[in-house]
Amino acid sequence: MANRWTNWAGNVECAPQAIAVPRDEADAIATVRAAIREGLTIRATGAGHSHAPLCAHDGVLISLDRLSGVRSVDVERGRATIGAGTRIAALGEPLLARGLALANQGDIDVQALAGAISTGTHGTGPSLGSLSTMVRGLRLIDGRGDLIDIDENTPALLRAGSVAMGSAGVILRVTLQLVPAYRLHERLWSAPLEQTMDRLDVLIAATRHFEFFWRPDTGLCDCKALHPTNLPLDPMTHLDGQRIDHSYRVFPSVRQVKHVESEWSVPAENGPDCFREIHALMTTKHTDARMAVEYRTVAEDNLLLSPNYGRPSVTISIHEFVDRDWLPYFTDAQAIFVNHGGRPHWGKWHSLRALDLANLYPGFNAFQATRRSLDPDGVFLSPYMRGLFG
Ligand SMILES: Cc1cc2nc3c(=O)[nH]c(=O)nc-3n(C[C@H](O)[C@H](O)[C@H](O)COP(=O)(O)OP(=O)(O)OC[C@H]3O[C@@H](n4cnc5c(N)ncnc54)[C@H](O)[C@@H]3O)c2cc1C
């Protein structure tokens, strides 16, 4: 029976010729070289939490699950080198033991590190970039089957490789810039939409991480504010919608409802108007949309395929249960996002292709040149990826 692979949400599946789980770096190199010899396409997969069909194809799907764990820590420089398949959830404790932590995290922590950085996974906070901006080094296998190490001495490669969706090579290990370990004070509350929108700038400025989910069922915004604190761990966890805990325990939520998601990064100044148009779309045309809209902030960066390239950003994401007919809603929302200069989150649904993307991403052509230098024969390009890159 053919190999089957499906993503977490279940909206993407494929039957690859082989699913390889190499036991170490040498085995990964041998796997890639064998696939190249046989003329098979190679796609890497992490935890399969992308909603876009980034991993789906019929060649060799390679999982780096066994290349896992913190390999080394440079406490003085605040850096750690980590196996590509390491789940983000597995980083908190070993890093805390060395007095270090990730500067920011997203809503969940079950992604593989290489998977998360490859799509520009981010949290919220106007002073903080995505996980990809924390990358200071990558070891990867390129499209010739060669091992290469890239770091700050090869800035062009680093700016391309830190968000590349597996198109620049198979990442084996990642070196991250970390920050001193910290605790977060979390506050959760619900508030009417207008009250939240009227105070949005104040709310964003008041703490390091502010976000809200507008819920169509209640019409309210579920707000979350996190701020570093020196107060001790709070034994009264979750009392009154507040808690204090180590950062890596506070950031992630548990997401069990299988859904599809589309998320767009718009220039920060367009965030409120763009959100209002999405809200109007949901309350006039797509009144049956069931799931919340999330509003976050992200700092600008200079990574070629980062949605936050060159501009402070607001990210707005829409969700829908996977078994509903979400496409008409997402398609209408995409038109609003694009109209606001939105760039899609690579791991989530969008229907843009190379020509659209080249207009949206100023670094697109530079990225393409670097990608071709690393993978001249396109061994990492599935049909979906060819659609993205032309
Ligand atoms: C419930 C849920 C919550 C989410 N929350 C957030 C959030 O808060 N913020 C946010 O920004 N995103 C969020 N996402 C999106 C998610 O973080 C990204 O889609 C991420 O890429 C998933 O990581 P993964 O390990 O599952 O990677 P996969 O989906 O398996 O792969 C993603 C990409 O990485 C590539 N890749 C994986 N491993 C390697 C490797 N070793 N070498 C080279 N390329 C590789 C794959 O080829 C693919 O292109 C969420 C998704 C879900 C389902």
PDB file of N, CA and C and ligand atoms in Angstrom, residues 5 7-9 42-56 61-64 84-88 105-124 130-131 139-140 161 164-174 211 253-257 259 261 263 294 296 315 319 345-348 380 385, ligand 1:
ATOM      1  N   TRP A   5       0.425  10.519   3.670  1.00  0.00           N
ATOM      2  CA  TRP A   5       0.795  11.599   4.579  1.00  0.00           C
ATOM      3  C   TRP A   5      -0.337  12.613   4.591  1.00  0.00           C
ATOM      4  N   ASN A   7      -1.620  16.444   6.588  1.00  0.00           N
ATOM      5  CA  ASN A   7      -1.229  17.490   7.540  1.00  0.00           C
ATOM      6  C   ASN A   7      -2.131  17.430   8.766  1.00  0.00           C
ATOM      7  N   TRP A   8      -1.824  18.271   9.751  1.00  0.00           N
ATOM      8  CA  TRP A   8      -2.562  18.248  11.033  1.00  0.00           C
ATOM      9  C   TRP A   8      -4.053  18.492  10.822  1.00  0.00           C
ATOM     10  N   ALA A   9      -4.376  19.469   9.993  1.00  0.00           N
ATOM     11  CA  ALA A   9      -5.791  19.829   9.829  1.00  0.00           C
ATOM     12  C   ALA A   9      -6.545  18.780   9.024  1.00  0.00           C
ATOM     13  N   ILE A  42      12.324  16.084  -3.590  1.00  0.00           N
ATOM     14  CA  ILE A  42      12.499  15.925  -2.139  1.00  0.00           C
ATOM     15  C   ILE A  42      11.812  17.088  -1.443  1.00  0.00           C
ATOM     16  N   ARG A  43      10.940  16.765  -0.522  1.00  0.00           N
ATOM     17  CA  ARG A  43      10.343  17.799   0.325  1.00  0.00           C
ATOM     18  C   ARG A  43      10.549  17.398   1.783  1.00  0.00           C
ATOM     19  N   ALA A  44      10.903  18.379   2.593  1.00  0.00           N
ATOM     20  CA  ALA A  44      11.037  18.103   4.036  1.00  0.00           C
ATOM     21  C   ALA A  44       9.709  18.387   4.720  1.00  0.00           C
ATOM     22  N   THR A  45       9.455  17.676   5.798  1.00  0.00           N
ATOM     23  CA  THR A  45       8.278  17.978   6.615  1.00  0.00           C
ATOM     24  C   THR A  45       8.678  18.077   8.073  1.00  0.00           C
ATOM     25  N   GLY A  46       7.965  18.950   8.788  1.00  0.00           N
ATOM     26  CA  GLY A  46       8.192  19.089  10.223  1.00  0.00           C
ATOM     27  C   GLY A  46       7.074  18.365  10.960  1.00  0.00           C
ATOM     28  N   ALA A  47       6.208  19.150  11.609  1.00  0.00           N
ATOM     29  CA  ALA A  47       5.093  18.559  12.346  1.00  0.00           C
ATOM     30  C   ALA A  47       3.800  18.562  11.527  1.00  0.00           C
ATOM     31  N   GLY A  48       3.894  18.969  10.254  1.00  0.00           N
ATOM     32  CA  GLY A  48       2.708  18.937   9.384  1.00  0.00           C
ATOM     33  C   GLY A  48       1.631  19.923   9.798  1.00  0.00           C
ATOM     34  N   HIS A  49       2.011  21.021  10.418  1.00  0.00           N
ATOM     35  CA  HIS A  49       1.016  21.982  10.897  1.00  0.00           C
ATOM     36  C   HIS A  49       0.772  23.134   9.930  1.00  0.00           C
ATOM     37  N   SER A  50       1.260  23.016   8.717  1.00  0.00           N
ATOM     38  CA  SER A  50       0.917  24.043   7.728  1.00  0.00           C
ATOM     39  C   SER A  50      -0.413  23.681   7.080  1.00  0.00           C
ATOM     40  N   HIS A  51      -1.191  24.709   6.804  1.00  0.00           N
ATOM     41  CA  HIS A  51      -2.474  24.508   6.119  1.00  0.00           C
ATOM     42  C   HIS A  51      -2.272  24.526   4.612  1.00  0.00           C
ATOM     43  N   ALA A  52      -1.193  25.134   4.161  1.00  0.00           N
ATOM     44  CA  ALA A  52      -0.872  25.168   2.727  1.00  0.00           C
ATOM     45  C   ALA A  52      -0.182  23.849   2.354  1.00  0.00           C
ATOM     46  N   PRO A  53      -0.334  23.419   1.096  1.00  0.00           N
ATOM     47  CA  PRO A  53       0.235  22.109   0.703  1.00  0.00           C
ATOM     48  C   PRO A  53       1.737  22.156   0.426  1.00  0.00           C
ATOM     49  N   LEU A  54       2.474  22.680   1.406  1.00  0.00           N
ATOM     50  CA  LEU A  54       3.918  22.856   1.218  1.00  0.00           C
ATOM     51  C   LEU A  54       4.657  21.522   1.170  1.00  0.00           C
ATOM     52  N   CYS A  55       4.168  20.550   1.913  1.00  0.00           N
ATOM     53  CA  CYS A  55       4.899  19.278   2.025  1.00  0.00           C
ATOM     54  C   CYS A  55       4.391  18.231   1.042  1.00  0.00           C
ATOM     55  N   ALA A  56       3.204  18.445   0.481  1.00  0.00           N
ATOM     56  CA  ALA A  56       2.565  17.399  -0.323  1.00  0.00           C
ATOM     57  C   ALA A  56       3.267  17.223  -1.669  1.00  0.00           C
ATOM     58  N   LEU A  61       9.497  12.252   0.900  1.00  0.00           N
ATOM     59  CA  LEU A  61       9.194  13.173   1.987  1.00  0.00           C
ATOM     60  C   LEU A  61      10.168  12.842   3.114  1.00  0.00           C
ATOM     61  N   ILE A  62      10.906  13.839   3.549  1.00  0.00           N
ATOM     62  CA  ILE A  62      11.944  13.565   4.546  1.00  0.00           C
ATOM     63  C   ILE A  62      11.585  14.274   5.855  1.00  0.00           C
ATOM     64  N   SER A  63      11.547  13.507   6.926  1.00  0.00           N
ATOM     65  CA  SER A  63      11.232  14.044   8.253  1.00  0.00           C
ATOM     66  C   SER A  63      12.506  14.037   9.082  1.00  0.00           C
ATOM     67  N   LEU A  64      12.771  15.153   9.748  1.00  0.00           N
ATOM     68  CA  LEU A  64      13.988  15.249  10.560  1.00  0.00           C
ATOM     69  C   LEU A  64      13.701  14.999  12.041  1.00  0.00           C
ATOM     70  N   ALA A  84      17.095  20.088  13.715  1.00  0.00           N
ATOM     71  CA  ALA A  84      16.008  20.653  12.907  1.00  0.00           C
ATOM     72  C   ALA A  84      14.634  20.146  13.307  1.00  0.00           C
ATOM     73  N   GLY A  85      14.567  18.872  13.734  1.00  0.00           N
ATOM     74  CA  GLY A  85      13.263  18.287  14.022  1.00  0.00           C
ATOM     75  C   GLY A  85      12.763  18.554  15.436  1.00  0.00           C
ATOM     76  N   THR A  86      13.555  19.255  16.233  1.00  0.00           N
ATOM     77  CA  THR A  86      13.173  19.511  17.630  1.00  0.00           C
ATOM     78  C   THR A  86      11.853  20.274  17.692  1.00  0.00           C
ATOM     79  N   ARG A  87      10.916  19.775  18.472  1.00  0.00           N
ATOM     80  CA  ARG A  87       9.676  20.508  18.660  1.00  0.00           C
ATOM     81  C   ARG A  87       9.938  21.734  19.529  1.00  0.00           C
ATOM     82  N   ILE A  88       9.268  22.813  19.231  1.00  0.00           N
ATOM     83  CA  ILE A  88       9.474  24.039  20.017  1.00  0.00           C
ATOM     84  C   ILE A  88       9.190  23.772  21.488  1.00  0.00           C
ATOM     85  N   GLN A 105       7.185  33.585  20.966  1.00  0.00           N
ATOM     86  CA  GLN A 105       6.666  32.331  20.416  1.00  0.00           C
ATOM     87  C   GLN A 105       5.273  32.578  19.863  1.00  0.00           C
ATOM     88  N   GLY A 106       4.818  31.629  19.040  1.00  0.00           N
ATOM     89  CA  GLY A 106       3.479  31.715  18.477  1.00  0.00           C
ATOM     90  C   GLY A 106       2.442  31.106  19.403  1.00  0.00           C
ATOM     91  N   ASP A 107       1.280  30.851  18.825  1.00  0.00           N
ATOM     92  CA  ASP A 107       0.130  30.370  19.609  1.00  0.00           C
ATOM     93  C   ASP A 107       0.266  28.925  20.063  1.00  0.00           C
ATOM     94  N   ILE A 108       1.049  28.140  19.325  1.00  0.00           N
ATOM     95  CA  ILE A 108       1.246  26.738  19.690  1.00  0.00           C
ATOM     96  C   ILE A 108       2.748  26.463  19.703  1.00  0.00           C
ATOM     97  N   ASP A 109       3.121  25.343  20.301  1.00  0.00           N
ATOM     98  CA  ASP A 109       4.561  25.040  20.349  1.00  0.00           C
ATOM     99  C   ASP A 109       4.853  23.610  19.895  1.00  0.00           C
ATOM    100  N   VAL A 110       3.964  23.079  19.063  1.00  0.00           N
ATOM    101  CA  VAL A 110       4.160  21.688  18.629  1.00  0.00           C
ATOM    102  C   VAL A 110       4.902  21.585  17.296  1.00  0.00           C
ATOM    103  N   GLN A 111       5.194  22.714  16.679  1.00  0.00           N
ATOM    104  CA  GLN A 111       5.895  22.672  15.397  1.00  0.00           C
ATOM    105  C   GLN A 111       7.350  22.220  15.585  1.00  0.00           C
ATOM    106  N   ALA A 112       7.906  21.636  14.510  1.00  0.00           N
ATOM    107  CA  ALA A 112       9.351  21.395  14.475  1.00  0.00           C
ATOM    108  C   ALA A 112      10.030  22.752  14.260  1.00  0.00           C
ATOM    109  N   LEU A 113      11.215  22.914  14.858  1.00  0.00           N
ATOM    110  CA  LEU A 113      11.888  24.211  14.731  1.00  0.00           C
ATOM    111  C   LEU A 113      12.118  24.581  13.262  1.00  0.00           C
ATOM    112  N   ALA A 114      12.645  23.628  12.463  1.00  0.00           N
ATOM    113  CA  ALA A 114      12.922  23.953  11.049  1.00  0.00           C
ATOM    114  C   ALA A 114      11.632  24.262  10.297  1.00  0.00           C
ATOM    115  N   GLY A 115      10.549  23.547  10.634  1.00  0.00           N
ATOM    116  CA  GLY A 115       9.268  23.823   9.986  1.00  0.00           C
ATOM    117  C   GLY A 115       8.774  25.216  10.329  1.00  0.00           C
ATOM    118  N   ALA A 116       8.899  25.582  11.595  1.00  0.00           N
ATOM    119  CA  ALA A 116       8.400  26.891  12.032  1.00  0.00           C
ATOM    120  C   ALA A 116       9.169  28.023  11.364  1.00  0.00           C
ATOM    121  N   ILE A 117      10.500  27.938  11.372  1.00  0.00           N
ATOM    122  CA  ILE A 117      11.243  29.057  10.780  1.00  0.00           C
ATOM    123  C   ILE A 117      11.049  29.097   9.258  1.00  0.00           C
ATOM    124  N   SER A 118      10.853  27.938   8.651  1.00  0.00           N
ATOM    125  CA  SER A 118      10.778  27.901   7.182  1.00  0.00           C
ATOM    126  C   SER A 118       9.566  28.644   6.627  1.00  0.00           C
ATOM    127  N   THR A 119       8.539  28.862   7.471  1.00  0.00           N
ATOM    128  CA  THR A 119       7.366  29.622   7.018  1.00  0.00           C
ATOM    129  C   THR A 119       7.264  30.986   7.695  1.00  0.00           C
ATOM    130  N   GLY A 120       8.275  31.364   8.475  1.00  0.00           N
ATOM    131  CA  GLY A 120       8.211  32.678   9.142  1.00  0.00           C
ATOM    132  C   GLY A 120       7.227  32.711  10.301  1.00  0.00           C
ATOM    133  N   THR A 121       7.117  31.620  11.030  1.00  0.00           N
ATOM    134  CA  THR A 121       6.180  31.554  12.160  1.00  0.00           C
ATOM    135  C   THR A 121       6.509  32.649  13.190  1.00  0.00           C
ATOM    136  N   HIS A 122       5.474  33.281  13.700  1.00  0.00           N
ATOM    137  CA  HIS A 122       5.654  34.449  14.563  1.00  0.00           C
ATOM    138  C   HIS A 122       4.676  34.423  15.731  1.00  0.00           C
ATOM    139  N   GLY A 123       4.947  35.270  16.704  1.00  0.00           N
ATOM    140  CA  GLY A 123       4.003  35.517  17.783  1.00  0.00           C
ATOM    141  C   GLY A 123       3.459  36.924  17.635  1.00  0.00           C
ATOM    142  N   THR A 124       3.288  37.623  18.764  1.00  0.00           N
ATOM    143  CA  THR A 124       2.818  39.011  18.682  1.00  0.00           C
ATOM    144  C   THR A 124       3.714  39.919  19.507  1.00  0.00           C
ATOM    145  N   SER A 130       9.722  37.532  13.744  1.00  0.00           N
ATOM    146  CA  SER A 130       9.319  36.124  13.733  1.00  0.00           C
ATOM    147  C   SER A 130      10.461  35.248  14.243  1.00  0.00           C
ATOM    148  N   LEU A 131      10.177  33.965  14.418  1.00  0.00           N
ATOM    149  CA  LEU A 131      11.229  33.020  14.822  1.00  0.00           C
ATOM    150  C   LEU A 131      12.379  33.034  13.814  1.00  0.00           C
ATOM    151  N   ARG A 139      22.544  24.643   9.123  1.00  0.00           N
ATOM    152  CA  ARG A 139      23.269  23.598   8.374  1.00  0.00           C
ATOM    153  C   ARG A 139      22.242  22.920   7.496  1.00  0.00           C
ATOM    154  N   LEU A 140      22.519  22.872   6.204  1.00  0.00           N
ATOM    155  CA  LEU A 140      21.547  22.218   5.329  1.00  0.00           C
ATOM    156  C   LEU A 140      22.210  21.426   4.217  1.00  0.00           C
ATOM    157  N   GLY A 161      17.760  31.767   3.341  1.00  0.00           N
ATOM    158  CA  GLY A 161      17.513  30.433   3.913  1.00  0.00           C
ATOM    159  C   GLY A 161      16.644  30.422   5.156  1.00  0.00           C
ATOM    160  N   ALA A 164      12.343  29.799   3.748  1.00  0.00           N
ATOM    161  CA  ALA A 164      12.490  29.260   2.388  1.00  0.00           C
ATOM    162  C   ALA A 164      11.567  28.089   2.095  1.00  0.00           C
ATOM    163  N   MET A 165      10.755  27.703   3.055  1.00  0.00           N
ATOM    164  CA  MET A 165       9.779  26.620   2.843  1.00  0.00           C
ATOM    165  C   MET A 165      10.392  25.355   2.247  1.00  0.00           C
ATOM    166  N   GLY A 166      11.586  25.059   2.661  1.00  0.00           N
ATOM    167  CA  GLY A 166      12.212  23.824   2.206  1.00  0.00           C
ATOM    168  C   GLY A 166      12.741  23.900   0.785  1.00  0.00           C
ATOM    169  N   SER A 167      12.716  25.083   0.170  1.00  0.00           N
ATOM    170  CA  SER A 167      13.140  25.181  -1.234  1.00  0.00           C
ATOM    171  C   SER A 167      14.637  25.463  -1.370  1.00  0.00           C
ATOM    172  N   ALA A 168      15.303  25.765  -0.249  1.00  0.00           N
ATOM    173  CA  ALA A 168      16.736  26.062  -0.318  1.00  0.00           C
ATOM    174  C   ALA A 168      17.565  24.858   0.115  1.00  0.00           C
ATOM    175  N   GLY A 169      16.897  23.854   0.650  1.00  0.00           N
ATOM    176  CA  GLY A 169      17.628  22.672   1.094  1.00  0.00           C
ATOM    177  C   GLY A 169      16.965  22.060   2.305  1.00  0.00           C
ATOM    178  N   VAL A 170      17.486  20.919   2.701  1.00  0.00           N
ATOM    179  CA  VAL A 170      16.974  20.224   3.884  1.00  0.00           C
ATOM    180  C   VAL A 170      17.791  20.695   5.082  1.00  0.00           C
ATOM    181  N   ILE A 171      17.131  21.374   6.011  1.00  0.00           N
ATOM    182  CA  ILE A 171      17.828  21.911   7.184  1.00  0.00           C
ATOM    183  C   ILE A 171      18.071  20.783   8.188  1.00  0.00           C
ATOM    184  N   LEU A 172      19.297  20.726   8.673  1.00  0.00           N
ATOM    185  CA  LEU A 172      19.659  19.695   9.652  1.00  0.00           C
ATOM    186  C   LEU A 172      19.768  20.265  11.060  1.00  0.00           C
ATOM    187  N   ARG A 173      20.286  21.477  11.145  1.00  0.00           N
ATOM    188  CA  ARG A 173      20.392  22.117  12.455  1.00  0.00           C
ATOM    189  C   ARG A 173      20.265  23.640  12.307  1.00  0.00           C
ATOM    190  N   VAL A 174      19.834  24.252  13.395  1.00  0.00           N
ATOM    191  CA  VAL A 174      19.540  25.688  13.387  1.00  0.00           C
ATOM    192  C   VAL A 174      20.233  26.313  14.592  1.00  0.00           C
ATOM    193  N   GLU A 211      -2.564  40.787  21.837  1.00  0.00           N
ATOM    194  CA  GLU A 211      -3.305  40.288  20.677  1.00  0.00           C
ATOM    195  C   GLU A 211      -4.763  40.151  21.059  1.00  0.00           C
ATOM    196  N   SER A 253      -0.854  27.859  23.425  1.00  0.00           N
ATOM    197  CA  SER A 253      -2.193  27.390  23.755  1.00  0.00           C
ATOM    198  C   SER A 253      -2.332  25.993  23.167  1.00  0.00           C
ATOM    199  N   VAL A 254      -3.389  25.318  23.569  1.00  0.00           N
ATOM    200  CA  VAL A 254      -3.672  24.012  22.961  1.00  0.00           C
ATOM    201  C   VAL A 254      -4.769  24.226  21.926  1.00  0.00           C
ATOM    202  N   ARG A 255      -4.525  23.783  20.717  1.00  0.00           N
ATOM    203  CA  ARG A 255      -5.525  23.926  19.654  1.00  0.00           C
ATOM    204  C   ARG A 255      -5.966  22.538  19.220  1.00  0.00           C
ATOM    205  N   GLN A 256      -7.201  22.185  19.554  1.00  0.00           N
ATOM    206  CA  GLN A 256      -7.665  20.842  19.204  1.00  0.00           C
ATOM    207  C   GLN A 256      -8.675  20.847  18.066  1.00  0.00           C
ATOM    208  N   VAL A 257      -9.333  21.978  17.856  1.00  0.00           N
ATOM    209  CA  VAL A 257     -10.361  22.038  16.820  1.00  0.00           C
ATOM    210  C   VAL A 257      -9.682  22.102  15.455  1.00  0.00           C
ATOM    211  N   HIS A 259      -8.987  23.053  12.000  1.00  0.00           N
ATOM    212  CA  HIS A 259      -9.445  24.194  11.204  1.00  0.00           C
ATOM    213  C   HIS A 259      -8.444  24.499  10.098  1.00  0.00           C
ATOM    214  N   GLU A 261      -6.723  27.826   8.009  1.00  0.00           N
ATOM    215  CA  GLU A 261      -6.429  29.211   8.381  1.00  0.00           C
ATOM    216  C   GLU A 261      -5.764  29.943   7.224  1.00  0.00           C
ATOM    217  N   GLU A 263      -3.666  33.689   6.841  1.00  0.00           N
ATOM    218  CA  GLU A 263      -3.157  34.811   7.636  1.00  0.00           C
ATOM    219  C   GLU A 263      -2.337  35.730   6.741  1.00  0.00           C
ATOM    220  N   GLU A 294      -7.929  36.674  14.290  1.00  0.00           N
ATOM    221  CA  GLU A 294      -6.851  37.014  15.237  1.00  0.00           C
ATOM    222  C   GLU A 294      -6.075  38.222  14.730  1.00  0.00           C
ATOM    223  N   ARG A 296      -2.608  40.487  15.427  1.00  0.00           N
ATOM    224  CA  ARG A 296      -1.309  40.518  16.121  1.00  0.00           C
ATOM    225  C   ARG A 296      -0.382  41.549  15.476  1.00  0.00           C
ATOM    226  N   THR A 315      -0.591  41.340  11.683  1.00  0.00           N
ATOM    227  CA  THR A 315      -1.052  40.122  11.016  1.00  0.00           C
ATOM    228  C   THR A 315      -2.485  39.841  11.431  1.00  0.00           C
ATOM    229  N   HIS A 319     -10.013  31.957  10.335  1.00  0.00           N
ATOM    230  CA  HIS A 319     -10.049  30.504  10.554  1.00  0.00           C
ATOM    231  C   HIS A 319     -11.423  29.980  10.175  1.00  0.00           C
ATOM    232  N   HIS A 345       0.939  34.501   4.920  1.00  0.00           N
ATOM    233  CA  HIS A 345       1.750  33.578   5.732  1.00  0.00           C
ATOM    234  C   HIS A 345       1.948  32.333   4.865  1.00  0.00           C
ATOM    235  N   TRP A 346       3.196  31.912   4.716  1.00  0.00           N
ATOM    236  CA  TRP A 346       3.498  30.806   3.797  1.00  0.00           C
ATOM    237  C   TRP A 346       2.894  29.482   4.233  1.00  0.00           C
ATOM    238  N   GLY A 347       2.659  29.333   5.522  1.00  0.00           N
ATOM    239  CA  GLY A 347       2.145  28.052   6.012  1.00  0.00           C
ATOM    240  C   GLY A 347       0.630  27.968   5.970  1.00  0.00           C
ATOM    241  N   LYS A 348      -0.033  29.029   5.522  1.00  0.00           N
ATOM    242  CA  LYS A 348      -1.498  29.058   5.601  1.00  0.00           C
ATOM    243  C   LYS A 348      -2.094  29.267   4.216  1.00  0.00           C
ATOM    244  N   PHE A 380      13.971  20.415  -4.986  1.00  0.00           N
ATOM    245  CA  PHE A 380      13.084  20.662  -3.842  1.00  0.00           C
ATOM    246  C   PHE A 380      11.749  21.268  -4.268  1.00  0.00           C
ATOM    247  N   MET A 385       5.117  24.117  -5.163  1.00  0.00           N
ATOM    248  CA  MET A 385       6.227  25.053  -4.997  1.00  0.00           C
ATOM    249  C   MET A 385       6.594  25.711  -6.331  1.00  0.00           C
TER     250      MET A 385
HETATM  251  C1  LIG B   1      -3.117  25.172  15.312  1.00  0.00           C
HETATM  252  C2  LIG B   1      -2.054  25.982  14.602  1.00  0.00           C
HETATM  253  C3  LIG B   1      -1.561  27.122  15.210  1.00  0.00           C
HETATM  254  C4  LIG B   1      -0.604  27.897  14.556  1.00  0.00           C
HETATM  255  N1  LIG B   1      -0.137  29.039  15.175  1.00  0.00           N
HETATM  256  C5  LIG B   1       0.731  29.829  14.521  1.00  0.00           C
HETATM  257  C6  LIG B   1       1.195  31.045  15.107  1.00  0.00           C
HETATM  258  O1  LIG B   1       0.854  31.390  16.226  1.00  0.00           O
HETATM  259  N2  LIG B   1       2.036  31.808  14.368  1.00  0.00           N
HETATM  260  C7  LIG B   1       2.407  31.487  13.109  1.00  0.00           C
HETATM  261  O2  LIG B   1       3.131  32.253  12.487  1.00  0.00           O
HETATM  262  N3  LIG B   1       2.026  30.317  12.551  1.00  0.00           N
HETATM  263  C8  LIG B   1       1.205  29.501  13.226  1.00  0.00           C
HETATM  264  N4  LIG B   1       0.810  28.330  12.661  1.00  0.00           N
HETATM  265  C9  LIG B   1       1.433  27.916  11.390  1.00  0.00           C
HETATM  266  C10 LIG B   1       2.649  27.038  11.655  1.00  0.00           C
HETATM  267  O3  LIG B   1       3.479  27.584  12.640  1.00  0.00           O
HETATM  268  C11 LIG B   1       3.470  26.917  10.369  1.00  0.00           C
HETATM  269  O4  LIG B   1       2.678  26.430   9.323  1.00  0.00           O
HETATM  270  C12 LIG B   1       4.711  26.033  10.574  1.00  0.00           C
HETATM  271  O5  LIG B   1       5.464  26.031   9.389  1.00  0.00           O
HETATM  272  C13 LIG B   1       4.365  24.613  10.938  1.00  0.00           C
HETATM  273  O6  LIG B   1       5.527  23.947  11.365  1.00  0.00           O
HETATM  274  P1  LIG B   1       5.715  22.401  11.082  1.00  0.00           P
HETATM  275  O7  LIG B   1       6.869  21.921  11.860  1.00  0.00           O
HETATM  276  O8  LIG B   1       4.429  21.728  11.267  1.00  0.00           O
HETATM  277  O9  LIG B   1       6.140  22.447   9.559  1.00  0.00           O
HETATM  278  P2  LIG B   1       5.473  21.746   8.279  1.00  0.00           P
HETATM  279  O10 LIG B   1       4.092  22.277   8.124  1.00  0.00           O
HETATM  280  O11 LIG B   1       5.646  20.295   8.364  1.00  0.00           O
HETATM  281  O12 LIG B   1       6.416  22.351   7.135  1.00  0.00           O
HETATM  282  C14 LIG B   1       6.400  23.733   6.915  1.00  0.00           C
HETATM  283  C15 LIG B   1       7.472  24.081   5.882  1.00  0.00           C
HETATM  284  O13 LIG B   1       8.760  23.868   6.461  1.00  0.00           O
HETATM  285  C16 LIG B   1       9.533  23.059   5.606  1.00  0.00           C
HETATM  286  N5  LIG B   1      10.425  22.258   6.440  1.00  0.00           N
HETATM  287  C17 LIG B   1      10.087  21.489   7.501  1.00  0.00           C
HETATM  288  N6  LIG B   1      11.189  20.909   8.011  1.00  0.00           N
HETATM  289  C18 LIG B   1      12.232  21.293   7.235  1.00  0.00           C
HETATM  290  C19 LIG B   1      13.621  21.004   7.220  1.00  0.00           C
HETATM  291  N7  LIG B   1      14.188  20.216   8.127  1.00  0.00           N
HETATM  292  N8  LIG B   1      14.380  21.565   6.258  1.00  0.00           N
HETATM  293  C20 LIG B   1      13.838  22.387   5.321  1.00  0.00           C
HETATM  294  N9  LIG B   1      12.530  22.689   5.292  1.00  0.00           N
HETATM  295  C21 LIG B   1      11.746  22.152   6.232  1.00  0.00           C
HETATM  296  C22 LIG B   1       8.532  22.215   4.831  1.00  0.00           C
HETATM  297  O14 LIG B   1       9.074  21.768   3.614  1.00  0.00           O
HETATM  298  C23 LIG B   1       7.424  23.230   4.613  1.00  0.00           C
HETATM  299  O15 LIG B   1       7.709  24.033   3.503  1.00  0.00           O
HETATM  300  C24 LIG B   1      -0.124  27.518  13.275  1.00  0.00           C
HETATM  301  C25 LIG B   1      -0.621  26.348  12.680  1.00  0.00           C
HETATM  302  C26 LIG B   1      -1.576  25.595  13.337  1.00  0.00           C
HETATM  303  C27 LIG B   1      -2.111  24.343  12.682  1.00  0.00           C
END
